Short mmCIF file of C-alpha atoms in Angstrom, two decimals:
data_model
loop_
_atom_site.label_atom_id
_atom_site.label_comp_id
_atom_site.label_asym_id
_atom_site.label_seq_id
_atom_site.Cartn_x
_atom_site.Cartn_y
_atom_site.Cartn_z
CA UNK A 25 98.69 72.06 132.34
CA UNK A 26 99.39 72.98 128.73
CA UNK A 27 98.50 76.52 127.73
CA UNK A 28 95.25 76.71 125.80
CA UNK A 29 95.89 77.37 122.11
CA UNK A 30 95.16 80.93 121.03
CA UNK A 31 92.78 81.69 118.19
CA UNK A 32 94.16 82.42 114.76
CA UNK A 33 92.73 85.43 112.97
CA UNK A 34 92.91 86.82 109.44
CA UNK A 35 93.33 90.58 108.93
CA UNK A 36 93.40 92.89 105.92
CA UNK A 37 96.65 94.83 105.45
CA UNK A 38 97.60 97.57 102.99
CA UNK A 39 101.13 96.51 102.12
CA UNK A 40 101.99 98.89 99.27
CA UNK A 41 100.38 101.26 96.78
CA UNK A 42 97.12 99.55 95.71
CA UNK A 43 98.41 96.30 97.19
CA UNK A 44 96.25 94.49 99.76
CA UNK A 45 96.91 91.21 101.54
CA UNK A 46 95.13 88.96 104.02
CA UNK A 47 97.58 88.24 106.84
CA UNK A 48 97.24 85.62 109.58
CA UNK A 49 97.87 86.62 113.18
CA UNK A 50 97.13 85.42 116.69
CA UNK A 51 94.61 87.05 119.02
CA UNK A 52 95.76 88.24 122.45
CA UNK A 53 95.69 85.67 125.24
CA UNK A 54 92.17 85.15 126.56
CA UNK A 55 91.43 86.97 129.79
CA UNK A 56 88.51 88.20 131.86
CA UNK A 57 89.13 91.68 130.45
CA UNK A 58 88.66 90.76 126.79
CA UNK A 59 85.60 89.75 124.80
CA UNK A 60 86.23 87.49 121.82
CA UNK A 61 84.16 88.45 118.78
CA UNK A 62 83.44 86.87 115.41
CA UNK A 63 83.15 89.50 112.70
CA UNK A 64 80.02 89.54 110.55
CA UNK A 65 80.67 92.60 108.41
CA UNK A 66 83.03 95.56 108.16
CA UNK A 67 82.74 98.78 106.24
CA UNK A 68 85.07 100.23 103.63
CA UNK A 69 84.83 104.01 103.49
CA UNK A 70 85.97 104.68 99.93
CA UNK A 71 87.42 108.14 100.47
CA UNK A 72 89.63 107.52 103.49
CA UNK A 73 90.73 104.00 102.61
CA UNK A 74 91.51 104.97 99.03
CA UNK A 75 93.98 107.51 100.46
CA UNK A 76 95.45 104.79 102.69
CA UNK A 77 95.63 102.32 99.81
CA UNK A 78 97.48 104.83 97.64
CA UNK A 79 99.87 105.93 100.39
CA UNK A 80 98.51 109.49 100.38
CA UNK A 81 98.34 110.10 104.12
CA UNK A 82 100.66 113.09 104.71
CA UNK A 83 103.46 112.47 107.19
CA UNK A 84 102.27 115.35 109.35
CA UNK A 85 99.01 113.45 109.91
CA UNK A 86 100.38 109.97 110.62
CA UNK A 87 99.57 110.23 114.32
CA UNK A 88 96.23 112.01 113.85
CA UNK A 89 95.00 109.45 111.31
CA UNK A 90 95.97 106.43 113.36
CA UNK A 91 92.86 104.26 113.87
CA UNK A 92 92.01 102.33 117.04
CA UNK A 93 93.81 98.95 117.02
CA UNK A 94 95.73 99.89 113.89
CA UNK A 95 98.87 97.83 113.42
CA UNK A 96 101.87 98.91 111.40
CA UNK A 97 102.61 102.48 110.40
CA UNK A 98 101.78 104.75 107.50
CA UNK A 99 102.40 104.62 104.68
CA UNK A 100 102.94 100.81 104.56
CA UNK A 101 102.44 98.14 105.72
CA UNK A 102 99.41 99.06 107.77
CA UNK A 103 96.32 97.31 109.11
CA UNK A 104 93.64 99.96 108.82
CA UNK A 105 89.87 100.27 109.17
CA UNK A 106 87.32 101.55 111.66
CA UNK A 107 83.87 100.05 111.08
CA UNK A 108 83.44 96.48 112.30
CA UNK A 109 80.23 94.64 113.27
CA UNK A 110 80.58 91.41 115.19
CA UNK A 111 78.92 88.79 117.38
CA UNK A 112 80.16 87.66 120.77
CA UNK A 113 81.62 84.17 120.58
CA UNK A 114 79.12 81.56 121.72
CA UNK A 115 76.22 83.60 120.35
CA UNK A 116 75.66 85.43 123.63
CA UNK A 117 74.02 88.79 123.12
CA UNK A 118 73.28 90.65 119.93
CA UNK A 119 75.50 92.38 117.42
CA UNK A 120 78.06 94.95 118.46
CA UNK A 121 79.99 97.71 116.71
CA UNK A 122 83.69 98.39 117.20
CA UNK A 123 86.28 100.78 115.82
CA UNK A 124 88.66 98.12 114.54
CA UNK A 125 90.44 97.23 111.28
CA UNK A 126 89.06 94.54 108.97
CA UNK A 127 89.61 91.17 110.67
CA UNK A 128 87.58 87.96 111.00
CA UNK A 129 88.08 87.46 114.76
CA UNK A 130 88.97 90.14 117.33
CA UNK A 131 89.40 90.38 121.10
CA UNK A 132 88.37 93.67 122.68
CA UNK A 133 87.58 95.14 126.07
CA UNK A 134 83.88 95.52 126.89
CA UNK A 135 84.13 99.31 126.88
CA UNK A 136 85.43 99.22 123.29
CA UNK A 137 82.26 97.68 121.88
CA UNK A 138 78.81 99.23 121.48
CA UNK A 139 75.58 97.28 121.28
CA UNK A 140 73.53 97.50 118.08
CA UNK A 141 69.71 97.41 118.30
CA UNK A 142 68.20 94.23 116.86
CA UNK A 143 66.25 96.26 114.30
CA UNK A 144 69.47 97.36 112.54
CA UNK A 145 71.01 94.71 110.23
CA UNK A 146 74.80 94.20 110.40
CA UNK A 147 75.42 95.37 106.84
CA UNK A 148 73.77 98.73 107.63
CA UNK A 149 75.42 98.99 111.04
CA UNK A 150 78.83 99.30 109.35
CA UNK A 151 77.77 102.88 108.54
CA UNK A 152 78.04 103.78 112.24
CA UNK A 153 81.43 105.50 112.06
CA UNK A 154 80.42 107.54 109.01
CA UNK A 155 77.08 108.43 110.58
CA UNK A 156 79.01 109.60 113.65
CA UNK A 157 81.14 111.85 111.41
CA UNK A 158 78.02 113.21 109.68
CA UNK A 159 76.24 113.77 112.99
CA UNK A 160 79.21 115.73 114.34
CA UNK A 161 79.30 117.84 111.17
CA UNK A 162 75.60 118.64 111.49
CA UNK A 163 76.15 119.61 115.13
CA UNK A 164 78.97 121.88 113.94
CA UNK A 165 76.87 123.41 111.16
CA UNK A 166 73.71 123.74 113.29
CA UNK A 167 71.17 123.88 110.42
CA UNK A 168 68.06 125.89 111.29
CA UNK A 169 64.45 125.16 110.37
CA UNK A 170 63.14 126.54 107.09
CA UNK A 171 66.59 127.28 105.62
CA UNK A 172 68.30 126.32 102.36
CA UNK A 173 71.18 123.85 102.59
CA UNK A 174 73.50 122.44 99.95
CA UNK A 175 75.78 119.44 100.37
CA UNK A 176 78.56 119.26 97.77
CA UNK A 177 79.92 115.75 97.32
CA UNK A 178 77.76 112.63 97.50
CA UNK A 179 80.19 110.28 99.17
CA UNK A 180 79.01 108.37 102.22
CA UNK A 181 79.51 111.28 104.67
CA UNK A 182 77.98 113.84 102.31
CA UNK A 183 74.94 111.66 101.73
CA UNK A 184 74.49 111.09 105.46
CA UNK A 185 74.76 114.84 106.15
CA UNK A 186 72.06 115.47 103.54
CA UNK A 187 69.93 112.74 105.14
CA UNK A 188 70.20 114.35 108.58
CA UNK A 189 69.63 117.91 107.35
CA UNK A 190 66.53 116.87 105.41
CA UNK A 191 64.88 115.94 108.70
CA UNK A 192 65.15 119.47 110.09
CA UNK A 193 61.68 121.05 109.73
CA UNK A 194 61.16 123.08 106.59
CA UNK A 195 64.67 122.80 105.18
CA UNK A 196 65.32 122.51 101.46
CA UNK A 197 68.38 120.32 100.97
CA UNK A 198 70.20 119.87 97.67
CA UNK A 199 72.79 117.14 97.17
CA UNK A 200 75.30 118.25 94.55
CA UNK A 201 77.47 115.73 92.71
CA UNK A 202 78.45 115.30 89.05
CA UNK A 203 77.64 111.59 89.22
CA UNK A 204 74.03 111.37 88.08
CA UNK A 205 73.95 107.85 89.53
CA UNK A 206 73.68 109.54 92.94
CA UNK A 207 70.35 111.18 92.06
CA UNK A 208 68.37 108.23 93.41
CA UNK A 209 70.15 108.59 96.77
CA UNK A 210 69.04 112.21 97.07
CA UNK A 211 65.50 111.32 96.09
CA UNK A 212 65.41 108.42 98.56
CA UNK A 213 66.30 110.86 101.36
CA UNK A 214 63.76 113.47 100.26
CA UNK A 215 66.42 115.85 98.96
CA UNK A 216 66.82 117.61 95.64
CA UNK A 217 69.68 116.61 93.34
CA UNK A 218 71.88 118.74 91.10
CA UNK A 219 74.85 117.73 88.98
CA UNK A 220 76.41 121.19 89.52
CA UNK A 221 75.90 124.37 91.51
CA UNK A 222 74.74 126.36 88.48
CA UNK A 223 71.32 127.87 88.92
CA UNK A 224 70.91 126.78 92.53
CA UNK A 225 70.77 130.26 94.01
CA UNK A 226 72.37 131.34 97.26
CA UNK A 227 72.24 128.97 100.20
CA UNK A 228 72.11 129.66 103.94
CA UNK A 229 74.48 126.79 104.77
CA UNK A 230 76.80 124.69 102.61
CA UNK A 231 78.56 121.48 103.62
CA UNK A 232 81.59 120.74 101.43
CA UNK A 233 82.36 117.01 101.21
CA UNK A 234 83.90 116.49 97.76
CA UNK A 235 87.59 116.79 98.72
CA UNK A 236 88.18 118.74 95.51
CA UNK A 237 89.46 122.26 94.96
CA UNK A 238 86.62 122.98 92.52
CA UNK A 239 84.04 121.77 95.03
CA UNK A 240 85.38 124.11 97.69
CA UNK A 241 85.25 127.05 95.29
CA UNK A 242 81.66 126.15 94.41
CA UNK A 243 80.76 125.95 98.10
CA UNK A 244 82.04 129.46 98.74
CA UNK A 245 80.26 130.84 95.67
CA UNK A 246 76.93 129.36 96.79
CA UNK A 247 76.79 131.05 100.18
CA UNK A 248 74.53 134.00 100.86
CA UNK A 249 75.69 137.09 102.72
CA UNK A 250 77.21 135.96 106.05
CA UNK A 251 76.56 132.35 105.16
CA UNK A 252 78.66 129.41 106.35
CA UNK A 253 80.66 126.73 104.55
CA UNK A 254 81.32 123.68 106.70
CA UNK A 255 84.50 122.05 105.35
CA UNK A 256 84.02 118.33 105.97
CA UNK A 257 86.47 117.03 103.35
CA UNK A 258 89.90 115.79 104.17
CA UNK A 259 92.38 116.45 101.39
CA UNK A 260 95.16 114.18 102.62
CA UNK A 261 98.47 115.25 101.08
CA UNK A 262 96.78 117.63 98.60
CA UNK A 263 96.97 121.40 99.16
CA UNK A 264 93.96 123.02 97.49
CA UNK A 265 93.86 126.65 96.42
CA UNK A 266 91.10 128.47 98.32
CA UNK A 267 89.45 131.43 96.51
CA UNK A 268 89.44 134.01 99.29
CA UNK A 269 89.25 136.90 96.85
CA UNK A 270 86.17 137.90 94.83
CA UNK A 271 83.18 138.11 97.22
CA UNK A 272 84.59 136.14 100.16
CA UNK A 273 85.17 139.24 102.31
CA UNK A 274 82.38 141.46 101.03
CA UNK A 275 79.85 138.70 101.76
CA UNK A 276 81.44 138.14 105.19
CA UNK A 277 81.50 134.37 104.67
CA UNK A 278 82.51 131.85 107.33
CA UNK A 279 84.69 128.85 106.38
CA UNK A 280 84.62 126.39 109.28
CA UNK A 281 86.27 122.99 109.60
CA UNK A 282 84.52 119.94 111.04
CA UNK A 283 86.36 116.83 112.18
CA UNK A 284 85.14 113.83 114.12
CA UNK A 285 88.14 113.60 116.46
CA UNK A 286 86.46 115.97 118.93
CA UNK A 287 82.78 116.24 119.82
CA UNK A 288 81.29 119.41 118.30
CA UNK A 289 81.52 122.36 120.72
CA UNK A 290 77.74 122.75 120.94
CA UNK A 291 77.42 119.21 122.36
CA UNK A 292 80.76 118.68 124.07
CA UNK A 293 79.61 119.55 127.58
CA UNK A 294 76.78 117.01 127.52
CA UNK A 295 77.98 114.24 125.16
CA UNK A 296 80.96 111.91 125.42
CA UNK A 297 82.52 110.20 122.41
CA UNK A 298 80.80 106.95 123.40
CA UNK A 299 77.42 108.64 123.73
CA UNK A 300 77.88 110.27 120.33
CA UNK A 301 78.53 106.86 118.77
CA UNK A 302 75.45 105.44 120.48
CA UNK A 303 73.35 108.27 119.06
CA UNK A 304 74.81 107.67 115.60
CA UNK A 305 73.99 103.96 115.74
CA UNK A 306 70.41 104.71 116.81
CA UNK A 307 70.04 106.97 113.75
CA UNK A 308 70.76 103.98 111.47
CA UNK A 309 67.34 102.50 112.21
CA UNK A 310 65.99 103.51 108.80
CA UNK A 311 65.89 101.09 105.82
CA UNK A 312 66.35 104.01 103.41
CA UNK A 313 70.03 104.12 104.40
CA UNK A 314 70.63 100.80 102.62
CA UNK A 315 70.71 102.81 99.37
CA UNK A 316 74.28 103.86 100.28
CA UNK A 317 75.63 100.30 100.29
CA UNK A 318 77.10 98.53 97.30
CA UNK A 319 76.92 94.74 96.83
CA UNK A 320 78.66 92.96 99.74
CA UNK A 321 82.21 91.76 99.05
CA UNK A 322 83.44 88.48 100.58
CA UNK A 323 86.30 89.28 102.95
CA UNK A 324 88.73 86.87 101.30
CA UNK A 325 88.11 88.50 97.89
CA UNK A 326 88.91 92.02 99.16
CA UNK A 327 92.58 92.05 98.00
CA UNK A 328 91.47 91.46 94.41
CA UNK A 329 88.35 93.64 94.34
CA UNK A 330 89.08 96.71 96.45
CA UNK A 331 91.77 98.34 94.23
CA UNK A 332 89.33 98.57 91.32
CA UNK A 333 86.54 99.83 93.61
CA UNK A 334 88.79 102.61 94.89
CA UNK A 335 89.35 103.69 91.26
CA UNK A 336 85.70 103.40 90.22
CA UNK A 337 84.02 106.73 91.00
CA UNK A 338 80.72 105.25 89.85
CA UNK A 339 80.64 102.64 92.61
CA UNK A 340 78.41 103.00 95.65
CA UNK A 341 79.45 105.49 98.36
CA UNK A 342 80.09 102.72 100.85
CA UNK A 343 81.20 99.10 100.50
CA UNK A 344 80.66 96.30 102.96
CA UNK A 345 82.89 93.26 103.53
CA UNK A 346 81.08 90.13 104.72
CA UNK A 347 82.77 87.30 106.57
CA UNK A 348 82.25 83.51 106.29
#
């Protein structure tokens, strides 16, 4: 009997600095261990994928930054991405989320996909990976009730951290970003907005998410005595200067890193990576989060449109690809 033909798929590849192509490939042979999925939407996280697109992943981090099901190697060519929402072939079951690069059809093991509640639309569900990063950062920072919190940098992760912190009883949360177009995001989440740190007063806890040297300096200057700065940015190949003089020691400040690769210590004994993702997806059941999403981009138009989006600091914190 002739072997059944294998499905063709189209995938997005970063093939050179600011050069993106749609490449055809063949899915793995069908088997009882794989679930074939048709992609509905996938998320572009502007910060990380802009670094990938520009070839700015440092060589020392090639292995650490490797995404699940990534093909190719940094810097180029590389198939990269980690926020895909799909439907099981044949329409069986609801939508699922997977950590997989941008691709119109995929074949994955059942334990690599996570069900999405029916109340969460696919275009919002692409925020799952970024919500997981934000959730882990909040677990690391452990904001307390009735405290003052600043979040510097209104990218997708910074906005989601502000969203989560604003739901802690009695907190006052300020989202700091020079882009005044982000004011409406802060207001939608019940946070204050400031274009700079001037006049804010000392804060109990500061999350730094701007990936800029100036933002880190501002974060340290904002902290009260024995306050904490949670460093959530990833600088890629950049090496920022950290102002550890002035009042850093006299105020006994804490500068703590947060990274999604490991579950935060406070939750590690009780929460697996899969459970953390499930919790993050459940947190997306709020229509206010749609404010983070820019207009959907057709998958086949991504090579032409994404380079300009990566350059446009005024664009929405998160972009969504939609598939025919």
